[in-house]
Amino acid sequence: MASTYWTGGTSGDFYDVKNWSTGTSPTTYHDVSIFGTSSTVTAEAVASTASATAVPSLTIGAYGTLDITASSCQSSASSPVFSTSAFQVFQYGSIVIDTASAVQLGDINVMSGTLTIENNRSNVFMGDGSRLNGDGTLNLINSTFGSQTASINVENSMHITLSGNSTMYTGYLTTGVSVSFDSKSSEQFFLNGSDGSVDTKFSGVSSKTQFGITANTGETPLSASYVKNTDGSYSLVVQESDNHTLTLNSVTMASGYTPGTLAITQDKSGNYLISDTSANSGNSGNHCGGHGGHWGHHDGNSSGHNGNSGWSGHDGHSGWNGHNGSSTGCGDHGSSWGWGWGSGGCDYSSSIQQIISSWNSAFSSCKGWQSSNCGGSNWYGGNSTQAGSAWNCSSSWGQQSGSHGCFSSSGQSSSHSQTPVTHNTSHWGC
C-alpha cells in the first residue's frame, strides 16, 4: 500500500505537500505516518483546515503529534472537518482534537499513546463499533465524549482523565482500567445500567463528581450509597429496578472529601445522576443559588427560591451552583451561559470557570448570538415560545429581573450591540 511520511520540512501544516516524503497531499495516500525520533526531536503536524477527504489509515508514531484544530460551521458527523477510517497511536505519540467542530475517528484503532479532546461537546465520533482499543490514555478537557444514544466503549486496559467540566458516556462493561477526575471542576461519568460489578479504579472523586446511568439501558436506579472498603477506598452501590445491583468496587475520594448522602435525579434527557446532596447545599439568600441568592438578588422569580429562573433553570432544577441543582442551560433550555451543573452551595472557582467557558463558547459558536427560538441556545433562555433574535428572546444584559430568562424578560432587543443596562437588583458575584 502506498505510504507517505511526515518530514515537516516547510511548516507544521498537515496539508502542505512540502511537509511529506512524497511531495504530495497526505489525503492521496492510504497510509499516512507521523513519527519523531526522541523526546527532544519531535514531529508535530497541525490540521487547521477543514478537509472533506478522509485519511484511510493514520499512524502517529513515538514522539509524533497530530493537532486537529480545523473549524467549520457546517460540520457534522457526516461532514467532519477531519476524518480517518482507521488510526494507530504508538506509545509517546498523541492526537489532540482542539475544535468544537465534528471530527470522525473511524472504526479501527489501536491506542498506546494519548488521545486528547478539548473544547468539544459530543462532536467527536467513532465508527459503528464506537470503541477505543489499547492501553493508552484518553484525556477529556472541557469536553463531552459520547452521548446518551452513542456511548463509547473503552477497553478495560485504557486510562481516562476528565477535567474542566467534562462528561463521558461509556458502554456495557467498557469503562477503562482507571478513571481520574479533577476535584476542582464538575465532572460526569455515565455507565450502562446493565453493568454489574465494575472493577475500574476511580480516583479524585469529590462532591462535584456525578456518576450517571443512561436512560436507554432499561434499568432504573432506586438508591445509591457509598460503602467504605478495608483499604480506605469506597464501593458505590446502586440498587436498581428488577433487583439488579450496580457496584463500582474501587472509588478513591479526593483529599479532604468524605462522601455523604447520595440522591438520584434525572436530567433533561432522562438520564439518571447520582449526586452528593449533603456536601453542597445552599440554604442562604447570601450565597450563589440558595433562596433568592445574588444572581438576580432578592427577587424570588429571578434567581432565587428553589431556582425558579435566573442564571439557570426555570423549574427549580438548577442555578449557578444553586439550590439542589441538576440541569444545564439558561432557563433549563439552553446550553451557553449556565452550561454547568448546579450542585448547591456557593462555589466561586467552579462558577467563574463555567462563566469563562460559556463566554468562550458563545463567542466561538458557529451560531454566534443567534437562536431559533426563545431558550434555544445562547445567553438567556426561558420557557416562552417567542422567536428570538440576536440576544435570544426579549432581553438585554440584565435590564430587569424576570421569571423566564437568564437575566431579563422584557425589553425587545434586535441586536447584541444594544447598550447594556444593569438592573439595581442584580449582582455579579456572591
XYZ file of C-alpha atoms in Angstrom:
430
model
C 0.000 0.000 0.000
C 1.197 3.500 -0.824
C 2.585 5.411 2.138
C 3.826 8.890 2.876
C 5.849 10.083 5.874
C 5.931 13.409 7.656
C 9.122 15.401 7.187
C 7.930 18.818 8.355
C 10.495 20.483 6.137
C 8.479 23.636 5.435
C 5.859 24.211 8.108
C 3.585 22.446 10.553
C 0.672 22.350 8.098
C -0.678 18.804 7.750
C -1.909 19.572 4.227
C 1.236 21.279 2.921
C 2.633 18.848 0.333
C 6.183 20.019 1.056
C 5.943 18.511 4.535
C 5.586 14.953 3.218
C 8.117 12.477 1.907
C 6.292 12.059 -1.402
C 5.753 15.773 -2.001
C 2.034 15.272 -2.443
C -1.044 15.687 -0.272
C -1.370 13.091 2.516
C -5.020 12.546 1.571
C -3.930 10.874 -1.686
C -2.172 8.060 0.189
C -3.544 5.059 2.011
C -1.044 5.131 4.858
C -0.060 8.436 6.483
C 2.599 8.376 9.215
C 3.953 10.983 11.645
C 6.993 9.934 13.709
C 9.504 11.750 15.893
C 12.832 10.285 16.899
C 13.148 11.209 20.584
C 11.628 13.327 23.333
C 13.770 16.232 22.139
C 13.306 15.621 18.411
C 9.559 15.500 17.996
C 7.270 15.792 14.980
C 4.089 17.846 15.109
C 1.562 18.358 12.326
C -1.430 20.687 12.565
C -4.629 20.082 10.611
C -6.065 23.598 10.787
C -8.015 23.477 7.520
C -11.251 21.539 7.083
C -10.952 18.681 4.593
C -13.715 16.588 3.056
C -11.274 13.817 2.112
C -10.729 11.103 4.707
C -7.309 9.686 5.529
C -7.727 5.911 5.083
C -5.071 4.920 7.636
C -3.326 7.264 10.052
C -0.310 6.315 12.163
C 1.054 8.554 14.907
C 4.364 7.082 15.964
C 6.506 7.658 19.027
C 7.112 11.362 19.698
C 4.711 12.315 16.919
C 1.653 14.553 17.370
C -1.294 15.466 15.202
C -3.218 18.564 16.334
C -6.680 18.869 14.784
C -7.872 22.479 15.071
C -9.923 22.951 11.890
C -13.320 24.581 12.305
C -16.441 24.767 10.174
C -19.952 25.925 10.978
C -21.326 23.323 8.569
C -19.543 20.351 10.115
C -21.493 17.263 11.200
C -20.962 13.550 11.764
C -21.378 13.023 8.023
C -19.357 16.122 7.068
C -16.486 16.417 9.580
C -13.569 18.836 9.398
C -11.173 15.882 9.700
C -11.737 12.174 9.269
C -9.847 8.917 9.178
C -11.090 5.393 8.605
C -8.512 3.849 10.943
C -5.774 5.133 13.231
C -2.952 3.886 15.393
C -1.139 5.843 18.093
C 2.146 4.455 19.413
C 3.426 4.965 22.949
C 4.596 8.584 23.324
C 2.514 9.538 20.295
C -0.610 11.684 20.525
C -3.668 13.013 18.738
C -5.041 16.299 20.078
C -8.501 17.396 18.981
C -8.994 21.051 19.898
C -12.045 22.170 17.963
C -15.761 22.356 18.617
C -16.404 21.060 15.086
C -17.095 17.472 14.074
C -14.201 15.008 13.833
C -14.622 11.400 12.634
C -12.107 8.890 14.003
C -13.318 5.793 12.187
C -13.920 2.148 13.047
C -10.494 0.633 13.633
C -7.939 1.892 16.141
C -5.138 0.891 18.479
C -4.278 3.406 21.199
C -0.998 3.016 23.073
C -0.364 6.758 23.248
C -2.811 9.529 24.112
C -5.991 10.918 22.611
C -6.872 14.354 23.980
C -10.202 16.043 23.263
C -10.508 19.717 24.219
C -13.433 22.135 23.998
C -15.716 19.744 22.142
C -19.207 18.708 23.154
C -20.235 15.329 21.733
C -18.832 16.218 18.312
C -16.072 13.608 18.100
C -17.378 10.428 16.503
C -16.153 6.868 16.302
C -17.213 4.295 13.718
C -20.011 1.759 14.054
C -18.262 -0.052 16.900
C -17.706 3.169 18.905
C -14.749 1.537 20.599
C -11.316 2.667 21.758
C -8.786 -0.155 21.891
C -5.377 -0.412 23.507
C -3.658 0.554 26.733
C -3.220 4.280 26.165
C -4.883 7.321 27.736
C -7.989 9.304 26.834
C -7.938 12.907 28.140
C -11.116 14.994 28.172
C -10.733 18.727 28.833
C -13.912 20.824 28.850
C -15.452 18.216 26.570
C -18.179 15.614 26.238
C -17.349 12.307 24.573
C -20.214 10.102 23.506
C -23.895 10.680 24.148
C -26.946 9.037 25.612
C -27.586 7.121 22.393
C -23.954 6.682 21.284
C -21.802 5.602 24.205
C -18.065 4.981 23.788
C -16.778 1.513 24.596
C -13.395 1.993 26.266
C -11.278 -1.126 26.510
C -10.582 -2.111 30.094
C -6.843 -1.593 29.706
C -7.162 2.116 28.860
C -6.932 5.108 31.195
C -9.392 8.037 31.231
C -8.908 11.503 32.734
C -11.582 14.196 32.969
C -11.059 17.885 33.748
C -12.623 21.266 33.055
C -16.272 20.206 33.449
C -16.155 17.162 31.188
C -18.624 14.345 30.593
C -18.023 10.757 29.454
C -20.583 8.214 28.252
C -19.310 4.631 28.416
C -20.781 1.355 27.235
C -21.551 -2.001 28.785
C -18.608 -3.152 30.943
C -16.234 -0.970 28.895
C -15.226 1.795 31.291
C -11.434 1.606 31.134
C -8.951 0.345 33.695
C -8.839 3.692 35.531
C -10.734 6.974 35.587
C -9.300 10.120 37.162
C -11.452 13.168 37.975
C -10.439 16.778 38.533
C -11.763 17.540 42.002
C -11.790 21.287 41.234
C -14.375 21.054 38.455
C -17.691 19.333 37.875
C -17.345 16.039 36.015
C -19.909 13.463 34.929
C -19.292 9.815 34.159
C -22.110 7.752 32.670
C -22.295 3.974 32.839
C -24.590 1.379 31.358
C -27.254 0.443 33.898
C -26.909 -3.208 32.949
C -23.378 -3.307 34.369
C -22.970 -5.454 37.454
C -19.600 -5.417 39.198
C -17.241 -2.777 37.772
C -13.545 -3.077 38.654
C -12.425 0.212 37.077
C -10.413 2.251 39.582
C -11.975 5.700 40.026
C -9.888 8.403 41.721
C -10.203 12.083 42.594
C -13.925 11.745 43.278
C -15.317 14.811 45.038
C -18.614 16.461 45.876
C -18.619 17.820 42.318
C -18.352 14.389 40.712
C -21.566 12.890 39.384
C -21.887 9.287 38.311
C -24.711 8.675 35.897
C -26.733 5.911 34.282
C -28.013 6.460 30.776
C -31.764 6.355 30.404
C -31.901 3.936 27.489
C -30.310 0.931 29.223
C -33.510 -0.424 30.729
C -32.552 -0.004 34.376
C -33.963 2.497 36.852
C -31.728 3.304 39.843
C -33.675 3.401 43.091
C -30.990 4.217 45.655
C -27.237 4.736 45.887
C -24.733 4.776 48.714
C -21.001 4.563 49.390
C -19.617 1.686 51.449
C -16.098 2.033 52.818
C -13.661 -0.724 51.902
C -10.909 -2.104 54.134
C -8.193 -0.396 52.061
C -9.710 3.075 52.602
C -11.399 3.263 49.218
C -15.176 3.055 48.758
C -17.629 0.992 46.780
C -20.536 2.796 45.148
C -23.561 0.516 45.390
C -26.579 1.369 43.226
C -29.787 -0.563 43.762
C -31.816 -0.684 40.576
C -35.154 -1.959 39.379
C -35.724 -5.722 38.928
C -33.481 -6.421 41.952
C -30.418 -5.527 39.925
C -27.332 -4.040 41.614
C -24.579 -1.973 40.001
C -21.384 -1.772 42.064
C -18.271 0.313 41.447
C -15.760 -1.622 43.528
C -12.917 0.904 43.808
C -13.671 4.604 44.306
C -10.980 6.792 45.877
C -12.031 10.190 47.163
C -10.213 13.461 46.633
C -8.185 14.736 49.573
C -10.403 16.229 52.258
C -13.665 14.850 50.909
C -15.838 12.401 52.813
C -18.964 11.304 50.935
C -22.363 11.991 52.395
C -25.948 11.251 51.458
C -26.496 10.474 47.779
C -29.544 11.448 45.758
C -30.716 10.298 42.330
C -32.175 12.843 39.924
C -32.843 12.979 36.190
C -31.503 15.435 33.662
C -33.448 16.846 30.723
C -32.658 13.803 28.598
C -33.947 11.405 31.230
C -30.504 10.190 32.292
C -30.049 9.396 35.979
C -27.495 11.351 38.013
C -26.074 10.349 41.373
C -25.069 13.379 43.440
C -23.890 14.088 46.966
C -26.611 16.332 48.372
C -25.069 16.800 51.821
C -21.799 18.310 50.585
C -23.061 21.380 48.730
C -26.461 22.503 49.899
C -27.040 26.230 49.541
C -29.533 27.466 52.103
C -28.903 31.161 52.493
C -30.009 34.079 50.364
C -26.482 35.425 50.747
C -24.958 32.677 48.591
C -24.955 31.681 44.949
C -28.193 29.828 44.328
C -29.714 29.365 47.738
C -33.040 31.020 48.426
C -33.145 34.184 46.433
C -29.358 34.365 46.227
C -27.392 37.037 44.463
C -27.505 36.055 40.802
C -30.631 38.123 40.500
C -30.642 39.077 44.156
C -33.830 39.381 46.179
C -36.480 38.693 43.566
C -37.740 35.148 44.107
C -38.730 34.985 40.450
C -35.320 35.782 39.043
C -32.659 33.614 40.550
C -33.629 32.555 43.930
C -36.127 30.496 45.778
C -35.778 26.955 44.502
C -34.046 28.250 41.371
C -37.160 29.451 39.559
C -35.150 31.067 36.792
C -32.242 33.484 36.762
C -28.924 32.065 35.642
C -30.180 28.588 35.053
C -33.370 26.565 35.295
C -36.888 27.999 35.420
C -38.313 24.956 37.112
C -36.220 24.531 40.224
C -33.664 22.165 38.711
C -30.570 24.282 38.805
C -28.933 27.668 39.099
C -25.272 28.614 39.169
C -24.270 26.069 41.770
C -27.631 26.824 43.254
C -30.201 25.099 45.363
C -30.062 21.370 44.663
C -29.230 21.975 41.002
C -29.267 19.191 38.471
C -29.775 20.548 34.971
C -27.950 22.549 32.372
C -28.623 25.695 30.423
C -30.185 29.084 30.906
C -33.848 28.713 31.660
C -33.400 24.945 31.560
C -33.448 25.067 27.774
C -30.131 26.356 26.591
C -26.502 25.459 26.789
C -24.384 28.598 26.888
C -24.237 30.877 29.956
C -25.078 28.375 32.572
C -23.942 25.167 30.970
C -22.545 23.882 34.256
C -24.335 21.619 36.624
C -25.594 23.273 39.790
C -24.824 21.254 42.811
C -25.702 23.541 45.667
C -23.678 25.962 47.696
C -21.557 28.881 46.623
C -18.552 27.693 44.649
C -16.667 30.691 43.318
C -13.930 28.957 41.326
C -16.259 26.499 39.615
C -18.767 29.248 38.764
C -16.107 31.502 37.292
C -14.646 28.609 35.316
C -18.067 27.823 33.854
C -18.694 31.500 33.047
C -15.390 31.748 31.174
C -16.061 28.504 29.341
C -19.550 29.628 28.350
C -18.261 33.053 27.306
C -15.643 31.476 25.066
C -18.193 29.047 23.687
C -20.672 31.814 22.960
C -18.162 33.908 21.033
C -16.745 30.947 19.126
C -20.107 29.379 18.367
C -20.976 28.995 14.713
C -24.437 30.282 15.502
C -22.986 33.305 17.256
C -25.593 35.121 19.262
C -28.481 33.969 17.112
C -31.020 31.384 18.156
C -34.084 29.945 16.506
C -36.424 30.375 19.426
C -36.585 31.578 22.961
C -34.419 29.434 25.188
C -32.741 27.764 22.251
C -29.042 28.017 22.984
C -27.379 31.270 23.980
C -27.400 33.625 26.913
C -30.960 33.958 28.017
C -33.303 31.009 27.655
C -36.623 30.659 29.380
C -39.904 28.996 28.589
C -41.529 31.429 26.203
C -42.131 30.391 22.604
C -41.420 33.824 21.199
C -38.926 33.756 18.347
C -35.605 35.137 19.471
C -33.310 37.410 17.535
C -29.714 38.296 18.253
C -29.916 38.298 22.047
C -32.425 35.420 22.160
C -35.925 36.152 23.430
C -36.593 39.677 24.518
C -33.904 40.868 26.780
C -30.727 42.834 27.185
C -27.898 42.488 29.631
C -29.915 42.427 32.830
C -32.469 45.081 32.114
C -34.653 43.758 34.856
C -35.114 40.550 36.756
C -37.712 38.365 35.046
C -39.117 34.929 35.564
C -38.346 33.348 32.199
C -34.824 34.348 31.261
C -31.299 34.235 32.494
C -31.266 37.915 33.260
C -34.429 39.551 31.980
C -37.745 39.023 30.299
C -38.781 42.378 28.873
C -37.399 44.992 26.519
C -37.182 43.720 22.934
C -33.657 43.741 21.553
C -32.887 43.262 17.892
C -29.115 43.325 18.153
C -26.447 42.420 20.658
C -24.955 45.864 20.132
C -27.632 47.382 22.336
C -26.201 49.315 25.272
C -26.181 47.046 28.305
C -28.339 48.078 31.216
C -27.725 46.710 34.675
C -30.720 46.496 36.928
C -30.190 47.518 40.512
C -31.369 44.192 41.877
C -28.759 42.134 40.029
C -25.314 41.408 41.390
C -22.288 39.984 39.623
C -20.931 37.573 42.167
C -21.937 36.357 45.530
